[in-house]
Every structure is written in C-alpha cells, then in structure tokens.
Amino acid sequence: MALLSIKNLSIGYQTKAGMLKAVDNISFELERGRPLGFVGESGCGKTTIGMTLMGLLPGNAHILGGSIGFQNQDLIQLNEDQWRRVRGKEIAMIFQAAMNALNPVMRVDEQVIEAIVTHTPDISPADLDKRINELFDLVEIPRVRMKDFPHEYSGGMKQRVIIAMALACNPKLIIADEPTTALDVIVQDQILKEIKAIQKAMNTGLIFISHDIAVVASVCKDICVMYGGQIVETGTREEVFRNPRHPYTKALLGSYLSLDNELTVVIPDMRETPDLTLESGCCRFAVNCKTCSSACKAEVPQWIDISGSHKALCCDETIIRNSHE
Amino acid sequence: MRNQTYILGKLVEITIIFFVIMTALFFLFRLSPGDPISKVADPMLTPEDMRYIIEQMGLDKPIWEQYVIYLKNFFTGNFGVSFHYGEPVFKIIRERLGWTVLLFTSSTILAAFAGVFLGKIAAWNKGSRLDNVLSISALVCYTLFIPWFALLLLWVFGFKLGLFPLGGILSPELWVGNASWFVRMLDILHHMLLPLMTLFVIHLGSYLLLMRSSMLSVLREDYIITARAKGLSERVIRNKHAAKNAALPVVTSVGLSLAFSINGGALTEQIFTWPGIGRELIFAVSNNDYPLAQACFLLIALVVCWPIWLWIFSMPIWIRGLPIEPQGMVLE
Ligand SMILES: Nc1ncnc2c1ncn2[C@@H]1O[C@H](COP(=O)(O)OP(=O)(O)OP(=O)(O)O)[C@@H](O)[C@H]1O
Ligand SMILES: [Mg+2]
C-alpha cells in the first residue's frame, strides 16, 4: 500500500481577486522507496502542497476538496491537536528559506532537541544525548559547533541543521521544499547527496520540490510536472526526461534560469502567467500553449496514458501521442 | 584583535564627545544672561564661603582662564560647590541620584514587563476585541500629556480622595523620631506610588505598541513556521520562540530610556516634589547655579553613553551568557 495517497486535492486562497485555486484537482501516490519530485515554475503551487501535508496552510487558505490518505487516516479530517502529533513525528518538512528558518536566539542543538522532546517527552538524558550526536554526525556538523547560535553558521550548515531537525523523530515522510535553492552549487551538490543517502538509509518517503528539473531528476525516481496548480505530466524520471509529451514539460526542459538567479524560470515565448481564478479543471496552460486549439479553451483536459506510469494532461490527445520526435 | 581596535576607537570617541560636551556646557552657561557673582551672593552664604567659591572657579578672572580652571577641576574630580547650597556638587548629586534611579528605574522596568506581556497577547490575538482595547488604551497612554496626567492623579487620589500624600518622599513625622526602617520604607512607597503610576502609564503605552508590532513581524518569520512544523504547542511557540525575539527591541528601548532617566522624569519629579536629579536640574538652570547644572548635564551625557560602556565592558558576557540574541547587542 502506498504511504501517501492524494486524491483530487484542491486548495484555494481567498484573495481580493476572488478564490485563487493554487492547487487544482491533483492526485498522486507515494511509495516509501520511491522519492517523488515536484517541478514547476514559481507560483505553481508546490509549497502549497507541502504546507497542506503539514497542516500549516495560512488562514486564508481553504481546502476545496479531495482527500489525503496517510497511514489509514485522512489528514484533512485532523483537528489541531492531532495535527500536532503528526507534524515533525510522522511528516517533517525541510523549508525553502533556510537562512531564517532557525530561531536566532536559541542555540542550534536546543532547537533540534526541542523537536525530539516534543514527541518523546520521557526520553532519558543519555538517550537524548546519543540521538543528538547521531543526528549531527549524520548531517556532518562537527560536535564542537553544536552549541553555537545560528548566526555563527554558514548557509550550508544551517540547511544541514534543518535536515537534522526534520530527521529527529524518524518521520515516515519528509517533504523537502527547495532545500538547496539558497546555496551555492558545491554545497547544493553535497546536500543533495546527503538527502539521497539519508533517504536510502532510512527508507523514508520523500517528496522533493524544486523549480529545477535537473535537481529533481538527480534525487527522485518519479516526477510530477506542475503548471498553474495542476499536475500536467507525470512519470518516471527517464520517461519525463527522455520522452516529454506535454508542451509545458518540453518548454521546461528547454528553459534556463535567468541571470540574476531569480527563482522564476524564463521560458522562451511564455509571457502569460496562468490565471488561477479560472474555473477548476480548465487547462491552465492554454494561454501559453503554442499547439493550442480553440477546443482547448472550452473543454476539460483529460489524462492521456502514454505508458503504464507515464501520462499527461491535455485536451488534445493527438498532440500528446504524436509529439514524440 | 579587530575588537580591541574597535573598543579603543570607541573610547577615543567617547573622550572626544565628552570634551565637546564639557566645552559646550561651559560656554552656554557663560552666555546665559545674569551675572554669576551676583547669583553667588546668596544671602544664605557667609562671606568666606562666597570668596572661596569665587576663587575656586576664578569668577573674577577672564573667561578663558575660567575655562582652564574648569577643565582642570573636572579632571581632578572636583565638580565645585553649588552657588545655592554652598555644598559640594558631588555630594548633592549623590543624594539626589538615588531617588531618581529608584523612581525611574522601577517604573520603566515595571512598564516594560507589563508592556511585553500585554503586547504579546495583543499581537497573538490580532484583530480581536481584546487587541483593539489594548491597542487603543496603549495609544491613549502614549499620547497623554505628562503634567496634565500627573496633576490629575494628584488631584483625584491625593487631594480629593486623600489616599496619597501630595508630594515629597517621607512624612514629616518620620524625619525625626525612631521609626523602624520598615515603616520608613512603606512610607516611601506610599509617597512613590503616584509618581510611579504616572511614569508607568506614560511608558506602558509605547512598550505595549512596540512589543505588539515587533511580535507581529516576528510571527511572520520563517522560524515560527519551523517551530510549528516541529509539532510544538502554540503556547511554546508564542512564549519561547516568538516573544523572546520580539522583546529585543523593547530591551533596547528600555536601555535607551534609562539613559534619559535623569531628565526624562524631571517634570514628574517637579510636580510630585520628588527630590531627584531632574528637579535639581530644573532648579539649577533657572537659578544660574553653574556648577550644579554643569555637573547634572555631564551626568546625563555620561548616562546616555551607557550602552557604549556596557558594550565595552561586558561584550564577552553578553554573547555567551544571556538568552538574548547576541547580534542584537552589537551597537552601531
Ligand atoms: N497566503 C497566500 N495568500 C494568497 N495567495 C497565495 C498565498 N500563498 C501563496 N499564494 C499563491 O498561490 C500560488 C502558489 O504559491 P506557492 O507558494 O505554492 O508556489 P510555489 O510553487 O511554491 O512557488 P516558488 O517556487 O516561488 O516557491 C501563487 O500564485 C501564490 O501567489
Ligand atoms: Mg515554494
């Protein structure tokens, strides 16, 4: 049985412009040994999915429908108390902005200890000590630096602490939301290797979020490509990488980062931002799609199977089927 | 090593600042209208005292010579003798300082604690009725006109209801006689309550508003989400993670307001005839009592620089020992 199984999940943000459907009718399953990657440009709803899985959506967010099956329960039904027991213990998250993710007035080790003690209040001091040392060894931070304050750490070390914190209670599922975006390439590479190694060693479930499809492909076996709150193509990394079918995936593979290292992906000839206030189910990519026909704007896109695990969301079956060059 | 250079630089800076302040003080008072010698001619002083004062300050000499004498006196720790009291300025200040510190420090610290506590609650319940009531009350406190409020308190509680004395620090009957220290202390507290209340209310508003806005911005920080993601309870997040960070600007602000303790409470001291430095300062300035006024102003300058002193002498302790963000202590 899948560790996590999400069905028809929709999430909206109440804004002045109306209900912003940041996540629109997405479904996926996650197995323990198969890290799943989410890739897509800034604003496509990746963090929103992560926050939903942590029960940490902001006040103006509403779950419009769907279910999140995790260990025989539907996470959507949980109350705040039950959520607290899931957070950190069952599901942990590594956040996007590592630079400010640590409390500046607390020593680093205290912050990790806190994560353990909250969920195992009766742990003995000796066990706690052992566990802390284990965790810092695991993320390769020298023990002498454990008692430092966060500002004495480099960005890479902070990110490692965040990882240690996420691992503290041996969670069954880890959500890594752009864990390396703020780091330089070399540190990024080390951290990615660490995440992969830890995932393998502990056999946890891993959802890996990034705007960089190359990074996602290096960590994950399966990939979901997102656009405007929808998953538009999903498959194994080989399928998606070697044989992209959806017009957006193709554009993404041909894209590059803008020079000022903005998170936005610059894609040739993609000027429009998707309209998230659109009715649920419509093709969000139609505004930018070069192969778009008039039918696309009226019809509801369907999942088109390419092979067993590989499928794409489109109104026009022929585009998907014949697009392999 | 960089730190040592830095500290040395700071010390030089402070020395220069003091020199400038002292020079300014000297000339400002000499510029003010009125002839000092006639001021010295206080009928309460004996001719010997007067001659002594005139000689000591060189009041009969040209002004630049007076300036040199003034600097020399200062560096030998001689602050001179008050024109009015005929007593060493140093002694007068020492007596008054304690009362000011007692009144101002206790009211500031009480206000800071109350402000942090209430501001935390207001921010945590942002937009609720409680928040509105607290914020508006804080705004009212903040904009109160001190003399008006002090007089109001005095009129209602002191005069109409007769619950508190109208001024001073000790009831006349306790000046003499042999009341125990405990009775005296209670009596002082009794006298202190109204001025304390005044200063407390005045400060409370600004601390509450400061804490509220600081807390609101801290609650948007990423580390608050991290704390939530660990599964911590809301109470722990509020008190341990948010409030501690949010209180930092309040701590800084308390520090700065302590620096203004000497003149900051002057009006209140005046109204409640509290025998502190602020009241003495007003008196000295309006009576051309140069030595006393100069010493008071120097003291203010000294105290205003206190964060620098603190920074220089205790930096290592601050960084390692206190539950407060070390970065917050780096001045500049
Ligand atoms: N609190 C909020 N209120 C209103 N709209 C929001 C809120 N948070 C996010 N959104 C909107 O929801 C959409 C998805 O946001 P999300 O943060 O999930 O994107 P993302 O894919 O994580 O982007 P990035 O790569 O920049 O992190 C965006 O269009 C964003 O503007
Ligand atoms: Mg994001």
GROMACS .gro file of N, CA and C in nm, chain A residues 99 102-109 111 141-142 144-158 161, chain B residues 318-321 324-327:
model
  108
   99MET      N    1   1.780   3.031   0.540
   99MET     CA    2   1.856   3.137   0.606
   99MET      C    3   1.788   3.185   0.734
  102LEU      N    4   1.596   2.913   1.128
  102LEU     CA    5   1.636   2.881   1.265
  102LEU      C    6   1.613   3.002   1.354
  103ASN      N    7   1.571   2.973   1.477
  103ASN     CA    8   1.545   3.080   1.573
  103ASN      C    9   1.678   3.144   1.616
  104PRO      N   10   1.695   3.275   1.591
  104PRO     CA   11   1.825   3.337   1.617
  104PRO      C   12   1.867   3.341   1.763
  105VAL      N   13   1.774   3.331   1.856
  105VAL     CA   14   1.815   3.342   1.996
  105VAL      C   15   1.830   3.208   2.067
  106MET      N   16   1.815   3.099   1.992
  106MET     CA   17   1.834   2.968   2.055
  106MET      C   18   1.957   2.898   1.998
  107ARG      N   19   2.028   2.830   2.085
  107ARG     CA   20   2.141   2.752   2.037
  107ARG      C   21   2.091   2.644   1.944
  108VAL      N   22   2.177   2.610   1.847
  108VAL     CA   23   2.136   2.520   1.742
  108VAL      C   24   2.091   2.384   1.797
  109ASP      N   25   2.171   2.329   1.891
  109ASP     CA   26   2.135   2.195   1.939
  109ASP      C   27   2.003   2.195   2.015
  111GLN      N   28   1.749   2.362   1.945
  111GLN     CA   29   1.638   2.362   1.851
  111GLN      C   30   1.610   2.223   1.798
  141ILE      N   31   2.794   1.780   1.085
  141ILE     CA   32   2.831   1.903   1.155
  141ILE      C   33   2.916   1.863   1.275
  142PRO      N   34   3.036   1.921   1.288
  142PRO     CA   35   3.124   1.883   1.400
  142PRO      C   36   3.054   1.906   1.533
  144VAL      N   37   3.163   2.005   1.809
  144VAL     CA   38   3.201   2.127   1.882
  144VAL      C   39   3.118   2.246   1.839
  145ARG      N   40   3.054   2.236   1.724
  145ARG     CA   41   2.975   2.350   1.677
  145ARG      C   42   2.828   2.342   1.719
  146MET      N   43   2.794   2.233   1.789
  146MET     CA   44   2.653   2.212   1.823
  146MET      C   45   2.592   2.322   1.908
  147LYS      N   46   2.676   2.379   1.996
  147LYS     CA   47   2.623   2.477   2.090
  147LYS      C   48   2.628   2.620   2.036
  148ASP      N   49   2.656   2.635   1.910
  148ASP     CA   50   2.663   2.769   1.850
  148ASP      C   51   2.524   2.828   1.832
  149PHE      N   52   2.523   2.959   1.808
  149PHE     CA   53   2.398   3.023   1.766
  149PHE      C   54   2.392   3.020   1.614
  150PRO      N   55   2.269   3.024   1.560
  150PRO     CA   56   2.255   3.013   1.413
  150PRO      C   57   2.340   3.113   1.334
  151HIS      N   58   2.359   3.235   1.387
  151HIS     CA   59   2.433   3.332   1.305
  151HIS      C   60   2.581   3.296   1.293
  152GLU      N   61   2.625   3.200   1.373
  152GLU     CA   62   2.764   3.158   1.361
  152GLU      C   63   2.782   3.049   1.255
  153TYR      N   64   2.670   3.011   1.194
  153TYR     CA   65   2.673   2.904   1.095
  153TYR      C   66   2.670   2.962   0.954
  154SER      N   67   2.726   2.886   0.860
  154SER     CA   68   2.711   2.923   0.719
  154SER      C   69   2.576   2.874   0.670
  155GLY      N   70   2.537   2.922   0.553
  155GLY     CA   71   2.408   2.881   0.497
  155GLY      C   72   2.397   2.730   0.483
  156GLY      N   73   2.504   2.667   0.436
  156GLY     CA   74   2.502   2.522   0.418
  156GLY      C   75   2.483   2.449   0.551
  157MET      N   76   2.551   2.500   0.656
  157MET     CA   77   2.538   2.435   0.787
  157MET      C   78   2.397   2.451   0.840
  158LYS      N   79   2.339   2.571   0.818
  158LYS     CA   80   2.202   2.592   0.864
  158LYS      C   81   2.110   2.492   0.796
  161VAL      N   82   2.133   2.164   0.956
  161VAL     CA   83   2.062   2.156   1.084
  161VAL      C   84   1.912   2.135   1.059
  643TRP      N   85   2.783   3.911   2.740
  643TRP     CA   86   2.657   3.920   2.669
  643TRP      C   87   2.646   3.810   2.565
  644ILE      N   88   2.753   3.791   2.494
  644ILE     CA   89   2.743   3.697   2.383
  644ILE      C   90   2.720   3.556   2.433
  645ARG      N   91   2.787   3.519   2.541
  645ARG     CA   92   2.776   3.380   2.583
  645ARG      C   93   2.665   3.357   2.684
  646GLY      N   94   2.635   3.459   2.764
  646GLY     CA   95   2.557   3.430   2.883
  646GLY      C   96   2.409   3.460   2.881
  649ILE      N   97   1.946   3.628   2.504
  649ILE     CA   98   1.901   3.731   2.412
  649ILE      C   99   1.992   3.730   2.292
  650GLU      N  100   1.933   3.756   2.179
  650GLU     CA  101   2.007   3.747   2.054
  650GLU      C  102   2.139   3.823   2.062
  651PRO      N  103   2.250   3.753   2.047
  651PRO     CA  104   2.378   3.820   2.059
  651PRO      C  105   2.396   3.931   1.956
  652GLN      N  106   2.346   3.910   1.838
  652GLN     CA  107   2.362   4.013   1.735
  652GLN      C  108   2.298   4.143   1.780
   0.00000   0.00000   0.00000
